[in-house]
Coordinates of C-alpha atoms in Angstrom, one line a residue:
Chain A
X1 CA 32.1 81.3 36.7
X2 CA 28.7 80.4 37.4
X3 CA 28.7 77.8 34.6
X4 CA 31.4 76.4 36.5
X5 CA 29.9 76.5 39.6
X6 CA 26.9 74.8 38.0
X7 CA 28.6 71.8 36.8
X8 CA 30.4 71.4 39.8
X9 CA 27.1 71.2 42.1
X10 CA 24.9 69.6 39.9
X11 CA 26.1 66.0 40.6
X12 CA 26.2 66.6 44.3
X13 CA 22.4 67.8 44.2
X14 CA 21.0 65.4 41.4
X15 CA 20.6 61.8 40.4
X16 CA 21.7 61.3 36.8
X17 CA 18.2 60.5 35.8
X18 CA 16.8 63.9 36.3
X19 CA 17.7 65.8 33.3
X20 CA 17.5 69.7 33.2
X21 CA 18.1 72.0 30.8
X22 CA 18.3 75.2 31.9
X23 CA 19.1 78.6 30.7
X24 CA 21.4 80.1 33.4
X25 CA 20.1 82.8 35.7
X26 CA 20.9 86.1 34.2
X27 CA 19.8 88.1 37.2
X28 CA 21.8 86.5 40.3
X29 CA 24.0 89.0 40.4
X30 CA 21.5 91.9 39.9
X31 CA 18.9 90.5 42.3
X32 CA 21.0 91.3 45.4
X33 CA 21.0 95.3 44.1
X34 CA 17.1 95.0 43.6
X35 CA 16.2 93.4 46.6
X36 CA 18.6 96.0 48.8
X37 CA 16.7 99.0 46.8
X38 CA 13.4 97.3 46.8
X39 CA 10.9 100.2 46.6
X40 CA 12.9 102.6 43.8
X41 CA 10.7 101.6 41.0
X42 CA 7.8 99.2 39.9
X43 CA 10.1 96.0 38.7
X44 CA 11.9 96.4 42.3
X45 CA 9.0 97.0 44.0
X46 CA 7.1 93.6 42.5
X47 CA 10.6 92.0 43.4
X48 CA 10.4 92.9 46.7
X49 CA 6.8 91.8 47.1
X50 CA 7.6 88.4 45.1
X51 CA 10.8 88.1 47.8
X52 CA 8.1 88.6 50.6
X53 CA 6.1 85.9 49.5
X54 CA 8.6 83.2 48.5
X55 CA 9.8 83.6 52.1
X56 CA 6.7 83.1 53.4
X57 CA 5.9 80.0 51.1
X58 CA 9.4 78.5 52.2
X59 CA 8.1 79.1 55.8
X60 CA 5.2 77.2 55.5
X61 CA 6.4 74.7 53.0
X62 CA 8.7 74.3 56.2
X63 CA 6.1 73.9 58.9
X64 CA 4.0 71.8 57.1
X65 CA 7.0 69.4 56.6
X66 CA 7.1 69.2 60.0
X67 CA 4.1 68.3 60.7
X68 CA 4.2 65.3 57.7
X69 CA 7.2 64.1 59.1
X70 CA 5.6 63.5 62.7
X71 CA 2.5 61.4 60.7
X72 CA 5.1 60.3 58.6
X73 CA 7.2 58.6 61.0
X74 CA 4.1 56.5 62.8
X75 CA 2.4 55.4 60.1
X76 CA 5.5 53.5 58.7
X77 CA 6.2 52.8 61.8
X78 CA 10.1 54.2 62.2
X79 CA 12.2 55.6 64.6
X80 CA 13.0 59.2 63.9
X81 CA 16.6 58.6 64.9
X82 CA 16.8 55.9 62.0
X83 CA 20.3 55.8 60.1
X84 CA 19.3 57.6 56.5
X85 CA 23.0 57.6 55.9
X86 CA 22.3 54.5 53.1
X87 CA 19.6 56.7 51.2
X88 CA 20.9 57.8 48.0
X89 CA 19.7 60.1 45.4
X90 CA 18.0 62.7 48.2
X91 CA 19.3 66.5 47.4
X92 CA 21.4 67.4 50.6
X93 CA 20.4 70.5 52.0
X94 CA 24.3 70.8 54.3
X95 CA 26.3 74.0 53.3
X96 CA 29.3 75.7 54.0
X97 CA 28.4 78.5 56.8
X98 CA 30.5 80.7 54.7
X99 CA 31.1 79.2 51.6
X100 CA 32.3 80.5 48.2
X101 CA 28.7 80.9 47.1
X102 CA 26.5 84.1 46.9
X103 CA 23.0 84.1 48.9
X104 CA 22.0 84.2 45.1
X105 CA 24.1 81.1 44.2
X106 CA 22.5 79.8 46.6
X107 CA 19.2 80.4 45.8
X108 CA 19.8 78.9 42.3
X109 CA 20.6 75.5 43.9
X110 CA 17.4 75.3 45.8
X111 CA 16.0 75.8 43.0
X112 CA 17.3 73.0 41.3
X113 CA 17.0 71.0 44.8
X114 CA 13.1 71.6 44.6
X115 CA 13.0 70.4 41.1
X116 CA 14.2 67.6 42.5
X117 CA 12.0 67.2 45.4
X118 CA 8.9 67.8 42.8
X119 CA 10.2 64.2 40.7
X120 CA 10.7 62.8 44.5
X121 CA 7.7 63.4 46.4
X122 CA 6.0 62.4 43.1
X123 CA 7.4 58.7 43.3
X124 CA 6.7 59.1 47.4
X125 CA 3.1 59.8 46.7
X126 CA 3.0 57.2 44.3
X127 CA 4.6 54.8 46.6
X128 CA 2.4 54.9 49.5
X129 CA -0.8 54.8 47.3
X130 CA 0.5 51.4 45.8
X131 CA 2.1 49.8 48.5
X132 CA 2.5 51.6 51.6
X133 CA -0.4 53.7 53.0
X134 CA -2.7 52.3 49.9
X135 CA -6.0 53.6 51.9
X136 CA -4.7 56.5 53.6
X137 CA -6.1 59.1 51.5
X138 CA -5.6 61.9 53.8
X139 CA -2.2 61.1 54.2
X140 CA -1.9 61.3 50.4
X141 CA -3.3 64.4 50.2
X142 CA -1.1 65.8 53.0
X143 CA 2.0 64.8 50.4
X144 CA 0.0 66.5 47.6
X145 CA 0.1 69.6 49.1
X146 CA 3.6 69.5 50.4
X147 CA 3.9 68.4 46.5
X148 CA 1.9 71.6 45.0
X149 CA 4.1 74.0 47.3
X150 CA 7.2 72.6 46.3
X151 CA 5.9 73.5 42.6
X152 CA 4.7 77.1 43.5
X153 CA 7.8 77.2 45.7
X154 CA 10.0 76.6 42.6
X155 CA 8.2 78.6 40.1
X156 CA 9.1 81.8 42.5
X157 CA 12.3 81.4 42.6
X158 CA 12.5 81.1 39.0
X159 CA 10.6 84.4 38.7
X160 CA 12.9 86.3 41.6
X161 CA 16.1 85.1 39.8
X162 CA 14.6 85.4 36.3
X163 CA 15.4 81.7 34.8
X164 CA 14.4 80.7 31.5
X165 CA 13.2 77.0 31.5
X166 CA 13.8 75.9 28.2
X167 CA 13.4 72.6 29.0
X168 CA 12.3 70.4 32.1
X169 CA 12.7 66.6 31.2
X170 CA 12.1 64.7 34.0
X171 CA 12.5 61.2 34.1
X172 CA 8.9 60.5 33.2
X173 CA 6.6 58.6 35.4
X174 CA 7.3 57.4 38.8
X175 CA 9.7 54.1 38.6
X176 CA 8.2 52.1 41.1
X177 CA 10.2 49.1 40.9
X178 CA 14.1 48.6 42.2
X179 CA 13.4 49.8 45.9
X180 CA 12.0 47.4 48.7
X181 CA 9.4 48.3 50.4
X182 CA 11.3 49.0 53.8
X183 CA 13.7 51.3 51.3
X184 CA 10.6 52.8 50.1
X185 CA 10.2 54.1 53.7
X186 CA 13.2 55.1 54.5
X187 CA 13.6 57.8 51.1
X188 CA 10.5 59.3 52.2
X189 CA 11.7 60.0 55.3
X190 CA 14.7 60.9 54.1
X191 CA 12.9 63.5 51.4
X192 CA 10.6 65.5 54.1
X193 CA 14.0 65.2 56.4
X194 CA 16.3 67.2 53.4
X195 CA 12.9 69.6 52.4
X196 CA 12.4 70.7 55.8
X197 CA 15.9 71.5 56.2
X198 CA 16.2 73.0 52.1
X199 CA 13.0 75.3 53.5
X200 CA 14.9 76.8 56.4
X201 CA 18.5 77.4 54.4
X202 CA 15.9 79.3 51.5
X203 CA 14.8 81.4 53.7
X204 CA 17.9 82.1 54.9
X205 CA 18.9 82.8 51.5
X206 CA 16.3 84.9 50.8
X207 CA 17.4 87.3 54.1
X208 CA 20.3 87.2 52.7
X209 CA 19.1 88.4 49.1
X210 CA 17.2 91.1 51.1
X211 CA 20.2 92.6 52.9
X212 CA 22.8 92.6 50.6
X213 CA 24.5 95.5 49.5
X214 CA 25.3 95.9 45.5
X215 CA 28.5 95.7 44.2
X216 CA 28.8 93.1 41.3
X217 CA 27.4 93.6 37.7
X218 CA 25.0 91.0 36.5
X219 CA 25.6 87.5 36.2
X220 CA 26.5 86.7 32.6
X221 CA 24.2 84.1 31.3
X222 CA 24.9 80.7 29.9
X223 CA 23.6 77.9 28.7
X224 CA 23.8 74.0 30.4
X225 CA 23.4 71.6 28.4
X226 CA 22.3 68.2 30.3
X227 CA 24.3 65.2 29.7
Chain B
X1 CA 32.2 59.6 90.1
X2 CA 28.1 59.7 89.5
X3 CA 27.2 60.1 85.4
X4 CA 27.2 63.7 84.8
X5 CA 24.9 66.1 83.6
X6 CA 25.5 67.6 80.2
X7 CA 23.6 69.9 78.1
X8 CA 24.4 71.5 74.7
X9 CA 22.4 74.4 73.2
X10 CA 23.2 76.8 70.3
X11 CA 22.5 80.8 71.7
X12 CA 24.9 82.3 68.5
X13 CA 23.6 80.3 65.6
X14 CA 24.8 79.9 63.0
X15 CA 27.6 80.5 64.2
X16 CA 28.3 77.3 66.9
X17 CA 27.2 75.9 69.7
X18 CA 28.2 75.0 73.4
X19 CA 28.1 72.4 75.8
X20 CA 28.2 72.3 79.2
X21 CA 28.5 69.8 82.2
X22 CA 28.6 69.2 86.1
X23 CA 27.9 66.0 88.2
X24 CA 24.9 65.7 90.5
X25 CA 26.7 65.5 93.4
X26 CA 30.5 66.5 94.4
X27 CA 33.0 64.0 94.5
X28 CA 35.6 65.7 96.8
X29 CA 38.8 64.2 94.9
X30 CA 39.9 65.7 91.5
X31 CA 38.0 64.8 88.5
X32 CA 38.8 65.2 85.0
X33 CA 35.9 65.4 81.7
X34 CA 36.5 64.6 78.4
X35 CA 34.3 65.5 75.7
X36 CA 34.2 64.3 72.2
X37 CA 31.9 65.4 69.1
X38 CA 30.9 63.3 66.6
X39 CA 29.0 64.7 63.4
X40 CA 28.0 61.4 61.3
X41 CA 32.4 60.1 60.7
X42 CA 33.7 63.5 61.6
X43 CA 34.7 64.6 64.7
X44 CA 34.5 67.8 65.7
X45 CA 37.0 70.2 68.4
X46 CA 35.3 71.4 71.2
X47 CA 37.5 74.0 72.4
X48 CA 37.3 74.8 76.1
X49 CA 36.3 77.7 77.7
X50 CA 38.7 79.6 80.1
X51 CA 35.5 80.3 82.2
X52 CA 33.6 78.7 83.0
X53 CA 35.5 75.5 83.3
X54 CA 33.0 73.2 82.7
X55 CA 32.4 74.0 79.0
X56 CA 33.4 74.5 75.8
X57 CA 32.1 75.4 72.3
X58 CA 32.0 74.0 68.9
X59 CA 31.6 76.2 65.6
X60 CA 29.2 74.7 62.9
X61 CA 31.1 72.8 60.1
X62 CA 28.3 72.7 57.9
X63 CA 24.6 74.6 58.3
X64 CA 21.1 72.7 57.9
X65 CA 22.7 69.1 57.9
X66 CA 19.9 66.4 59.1
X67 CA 23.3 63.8 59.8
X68 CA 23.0 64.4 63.9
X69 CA 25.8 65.1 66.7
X70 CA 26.7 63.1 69.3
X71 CA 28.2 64.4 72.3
X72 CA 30.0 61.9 74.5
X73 CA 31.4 63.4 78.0
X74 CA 33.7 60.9 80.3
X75 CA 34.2 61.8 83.9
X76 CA 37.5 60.3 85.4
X77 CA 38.9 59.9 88.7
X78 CA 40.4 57.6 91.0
X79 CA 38.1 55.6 91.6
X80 CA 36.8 55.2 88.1
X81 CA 35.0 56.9 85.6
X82 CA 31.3 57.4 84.0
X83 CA 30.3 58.7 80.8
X84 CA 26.8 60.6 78.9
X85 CA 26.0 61.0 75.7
X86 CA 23.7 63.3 73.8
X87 CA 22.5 62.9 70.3
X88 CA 20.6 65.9 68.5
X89 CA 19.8 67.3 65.3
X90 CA 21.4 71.1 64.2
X91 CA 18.2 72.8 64.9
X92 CA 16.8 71.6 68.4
X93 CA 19.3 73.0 70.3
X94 CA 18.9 76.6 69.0
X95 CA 18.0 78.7 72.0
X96 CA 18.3 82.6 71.9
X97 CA 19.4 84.3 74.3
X98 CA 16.5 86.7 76.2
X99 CA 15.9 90.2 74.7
X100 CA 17.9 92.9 76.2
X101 CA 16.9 96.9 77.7
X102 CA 14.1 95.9 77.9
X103 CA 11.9 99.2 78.5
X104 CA 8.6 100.0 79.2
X105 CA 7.0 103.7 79.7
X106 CA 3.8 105.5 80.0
X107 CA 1.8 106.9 76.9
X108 CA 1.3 110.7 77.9
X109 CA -2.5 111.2 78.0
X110 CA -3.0 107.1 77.4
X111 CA -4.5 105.6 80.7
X112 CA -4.5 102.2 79.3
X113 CA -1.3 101.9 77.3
X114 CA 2.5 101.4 77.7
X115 CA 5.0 101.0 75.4
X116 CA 7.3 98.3 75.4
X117 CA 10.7 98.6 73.3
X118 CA 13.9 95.7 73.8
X119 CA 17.1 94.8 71.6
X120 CA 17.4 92.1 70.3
X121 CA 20.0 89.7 72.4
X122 CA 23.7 90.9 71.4
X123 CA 24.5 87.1 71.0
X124 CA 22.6 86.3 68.5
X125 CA 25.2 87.2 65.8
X126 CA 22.7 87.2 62.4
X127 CA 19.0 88.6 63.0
X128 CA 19.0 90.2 59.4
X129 CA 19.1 86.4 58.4
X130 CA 18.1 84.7 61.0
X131 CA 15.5 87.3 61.9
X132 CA 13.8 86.5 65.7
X133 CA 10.2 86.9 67.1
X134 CA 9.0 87.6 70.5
X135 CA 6.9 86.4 73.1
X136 CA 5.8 89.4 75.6
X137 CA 4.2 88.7 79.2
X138 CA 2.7 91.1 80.8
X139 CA 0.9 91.9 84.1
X140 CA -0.1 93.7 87.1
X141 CA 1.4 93.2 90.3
X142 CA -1.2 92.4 92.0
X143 CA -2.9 89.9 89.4
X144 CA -1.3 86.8 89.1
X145 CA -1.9 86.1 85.8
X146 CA 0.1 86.9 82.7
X147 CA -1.6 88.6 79.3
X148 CA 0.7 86.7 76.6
X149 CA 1.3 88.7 73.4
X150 CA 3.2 86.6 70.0
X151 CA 4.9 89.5 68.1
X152 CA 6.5 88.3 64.3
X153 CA 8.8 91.2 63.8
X154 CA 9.7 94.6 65.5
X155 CA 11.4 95.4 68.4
X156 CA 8.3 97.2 70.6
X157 CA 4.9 96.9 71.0
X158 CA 2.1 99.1 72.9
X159 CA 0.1 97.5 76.0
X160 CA -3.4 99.0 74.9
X161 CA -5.5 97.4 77.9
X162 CA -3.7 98.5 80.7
X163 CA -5.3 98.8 84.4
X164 CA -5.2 102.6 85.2
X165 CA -3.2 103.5 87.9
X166 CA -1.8 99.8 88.2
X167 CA 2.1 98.9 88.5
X168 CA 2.8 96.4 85.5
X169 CA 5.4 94.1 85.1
X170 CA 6.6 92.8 81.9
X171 CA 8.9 90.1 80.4
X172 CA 9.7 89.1 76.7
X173 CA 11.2 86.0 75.2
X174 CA 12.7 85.8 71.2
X175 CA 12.9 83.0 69.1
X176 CA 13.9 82.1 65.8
X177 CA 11.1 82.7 63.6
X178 CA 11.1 79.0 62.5
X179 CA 14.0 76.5 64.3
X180 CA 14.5 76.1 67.8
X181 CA 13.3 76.7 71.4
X182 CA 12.3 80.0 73.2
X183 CA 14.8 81.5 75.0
X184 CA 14.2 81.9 78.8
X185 CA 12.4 85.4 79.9
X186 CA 14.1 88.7 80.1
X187 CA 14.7 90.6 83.2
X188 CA 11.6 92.4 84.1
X189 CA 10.6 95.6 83.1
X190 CA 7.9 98.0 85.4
X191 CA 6.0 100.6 84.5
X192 CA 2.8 102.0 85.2
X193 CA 0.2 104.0 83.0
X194 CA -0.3 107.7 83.0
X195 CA -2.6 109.0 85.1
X196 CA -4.5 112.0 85.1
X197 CA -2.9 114.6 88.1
X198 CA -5.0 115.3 90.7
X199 CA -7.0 118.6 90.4
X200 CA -6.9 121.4 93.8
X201 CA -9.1 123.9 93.9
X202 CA -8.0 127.6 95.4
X203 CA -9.5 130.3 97.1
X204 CA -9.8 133.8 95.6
X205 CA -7.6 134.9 98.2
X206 CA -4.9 132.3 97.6
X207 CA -4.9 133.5 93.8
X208 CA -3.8 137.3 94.9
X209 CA -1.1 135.6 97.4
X210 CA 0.5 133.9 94.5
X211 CA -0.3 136.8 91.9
X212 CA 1.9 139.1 93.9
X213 CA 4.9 136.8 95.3
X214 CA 6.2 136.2 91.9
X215 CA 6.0 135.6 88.2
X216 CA 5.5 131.6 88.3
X217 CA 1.3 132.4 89.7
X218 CA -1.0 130.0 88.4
X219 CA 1.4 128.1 86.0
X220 CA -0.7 125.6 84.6
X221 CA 0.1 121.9 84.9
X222 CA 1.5 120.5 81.8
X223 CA -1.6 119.4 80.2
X224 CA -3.9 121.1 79.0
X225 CA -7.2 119.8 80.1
X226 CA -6.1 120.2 83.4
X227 CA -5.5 124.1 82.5
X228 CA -8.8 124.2 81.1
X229 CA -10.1 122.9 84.6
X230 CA -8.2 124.3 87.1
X231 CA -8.9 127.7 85.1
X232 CA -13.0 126.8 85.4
X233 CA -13.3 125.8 89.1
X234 CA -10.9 128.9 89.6
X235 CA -13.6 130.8 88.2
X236 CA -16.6 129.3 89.7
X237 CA -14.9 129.9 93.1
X238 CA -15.2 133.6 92.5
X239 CA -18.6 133.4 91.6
X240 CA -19.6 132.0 94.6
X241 CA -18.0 134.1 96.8
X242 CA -19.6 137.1 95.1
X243 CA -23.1 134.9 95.4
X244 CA -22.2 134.1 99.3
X245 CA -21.8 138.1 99.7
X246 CA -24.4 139.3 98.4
X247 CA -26.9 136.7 100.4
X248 CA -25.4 138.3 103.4
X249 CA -25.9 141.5 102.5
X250 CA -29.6 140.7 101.8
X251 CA -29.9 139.3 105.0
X252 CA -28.6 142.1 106.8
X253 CA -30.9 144.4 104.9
X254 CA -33.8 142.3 105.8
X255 CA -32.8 142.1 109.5
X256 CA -32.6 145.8 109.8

């Protein structure tokens, strides 16, 4: 089921040039029992502590999105209430408020969503230090370390739902070319818009994860292959 | 008709959200409102509230969406109409509701301390997800200005610096621990800090009144110290009625 379920978000979250192989998550289904009996044993005990602190990483991850999207938004000088609606390629961060999908489903496709975000802020960064914001070098750094959470942010998650990255194959260095430089702007904005809003629904998730009462077995694993 | 006032707020998320409207000033001939919700293409039912009239409330089709709402109200009557609109993102019109029961009492043998405890408000439908912090105000009545304490979790928290003897009053406000607004404050609570009770002293004779009228004779106040006190100066009492005696009786020796 969750193979399925894989293959039928994965186009909805990810452009066709990032390529992930993944080894599917053989804990979802058991991380809901170890995060509702957190403090039985040492492996729960380091899940719950690992749960703690991936929430708090998606809540600052969140606040500090915030704050680059305020900076953001004057120094290309746009209008928050800009129409994004022609921005393409951006993982959407809009679910279901009681959808199919488990809290730990859920989890699995922010995980995949910040993979995404990592390749995307990366061609951002690159962006405004080529064309855009060229001498801003706070500015960069303030996407940097939006950039370096994201990272940490994703290795967590791989650790609470105990993914095997067998391969990561992203699209290789930034493409640069293709987008204009008013396009340019309008991705970035996009990006921090979809993060900020991909922090919030993690932590969610994570509550969720926290307060959910076991029932299922484990998830049986599987393997994706990438087209 | 004058263009309305409307206002939209989520106090229940994720659940929905409402809207509500008036106009600034009253027509005095019918009017009717029409309100449409628009979220990017797709519109939305607002269904209307038996009461109040003047609202209705929307349930979230999708959760953390950045595509915004549009709210469009149209006021008609017969001499025309006039119409608002209101465009937000999902998260800026979360609002909780205030905490509830809130309570605050005295710490027993604590002159500087109360203890606050509230509920969360029954509205808000999801705290184990969408867990809320708090916002306590707190002051004595006759100070006009307000301690402010942020609190991240937990439903209580102890006033350690507490005027002795002084009335308090004190307020709290939630939000949600990242999205949205602070809700307005809570109805106050009022308490004032333990005090210490006021000692009496007694004479020997009013100790053997009580000792023979019944059982209950020196019952010692509920704390101890006081016990300890009243049980001291009792004593010291005695002694210097003995001391008082026996300088009289010296006295008279003398004089003789």
């Amino acid at each position: 089921m969750l193979c399925r379920l894989w293959l039928l978000i994965r186009p909805l979250l990810l452009d066709k040039k990032y390529q992930v192989e993944l080894s599917c998550c053989q804990h979802l289904g058991r991380l809901a029992g170890v995060m509702a009996s957190a403090e039985q044993n040492p492996v729960t005990l380091h899940h719950h502590k690992l749960y703690n602190r991936t929430i708090l990483l998606a809540r600052k991850i969140h606040g500090d999105v915030a704050s680059l999207l305020e900076s953001y938004v004057e120094k290309q000088g746009l209008d928050r209430s800009i129409c994004l609606d022609s921005v393409d390629g951006v993982p959407s961060a809009a679910a279901q408020p009681e959808g199919e999908m488990t809290a730990a489903e859920r989890l699995g496709a922010g995980l995949q969503a910040y993979r995404a975000f990592q390749a995307l802020l990366g061609e951002v960064l690159e962006e405004q230090r080529t064309h855009l914001t060229p001498l801003d070098t706070d500015f960069h750094a303030s996407i940097r370390s939006v950039l370096l959470q994201v990272q940490a942010l994703a290795r967590q998650l791989e650790e609470l739902l105990g993914c095997d990255r067998l391969a990561w194959e992203a699209a290789g260095p930034p493409a640069l070319g293709g987008l204009s430089l008013f396009q340019m702007k309008l991705r970035g904005l996009k990006v921090l818009q979809e993060l900020a809003h991909w922090a919030v629904r993690t932590v969610r998730d994570l509550h969720q994860v926290a307060t959910h009462s076991p029932g299922s077995g484990p998830a049986r694993g599987c393997q994706v292959q990438a087209e | 008709p004058k263009e309305p006032v409307l206002m939209c707020r989520s106090n229940n998320y994720p659940k929905g959200f409402y809207c509500s409207w008036h106009l600034p000033s009253p027509t005095y001939i019918p009017n009717t409102f029409n309100i449409t919700v628009m979220h990017g293409p797709r519109e939305l039912v607002c269904e209307k509230d038996a009461f109040p009239k003047n609202r209705c409330h929307i349930r979230y089709h999708q959760l953390f969406s950045t595509v915004k709402y549009k709210v469009t109200l149209t006021v008609t009557n017969a001499l025309g109409h006039t119409h608002t609109a209101l465009i937000f993102r999902e998260f800026t019109i979360i609002k909780p509701d205030p905490p509830e029961n809130v309570v605050a009492k005295p710490v027993a043998n604590n002159p500087r301390r109360l203890e606050v405890r509230w509920q969360n408000p029954s509205s808000w439908p999801d705290p184990e997800s969408f867990p809320l912090k708090f916002f306590l105000r707190y002051r004595p009545l006759i100070l006009d200005q307000w301690q402010h304490v942020e609190l991240s979790d937990g439903t209580s928290h102890t006033i350690t610096d507490a005027y002795a003897g002084k009335e308090y009053i004190i307020q709290v406000a939630a939000k949600d621990n990242d999205i949205g607004t602070w809700s307005d404050w809570s109805v106050a609570a009022h308490a004032t800090p333990w005090m210490e009770e006021p000692k009496h002293l007694t004479t020997e004779a009013q100790a053997a009144e009580t000792t023979t009228s019944g059982t209950s004779s020196f019952l010692p106040p509920p704390t101890t110290k006081n016990c300890d006190l009243e049980a001291v100066v009792g004593s010291g009492a005695t002694a210097l009625t003995w001391a008082a005696g026996l300088g009289l009786a010296a006295a008279g020796i003398l004089f003789i």
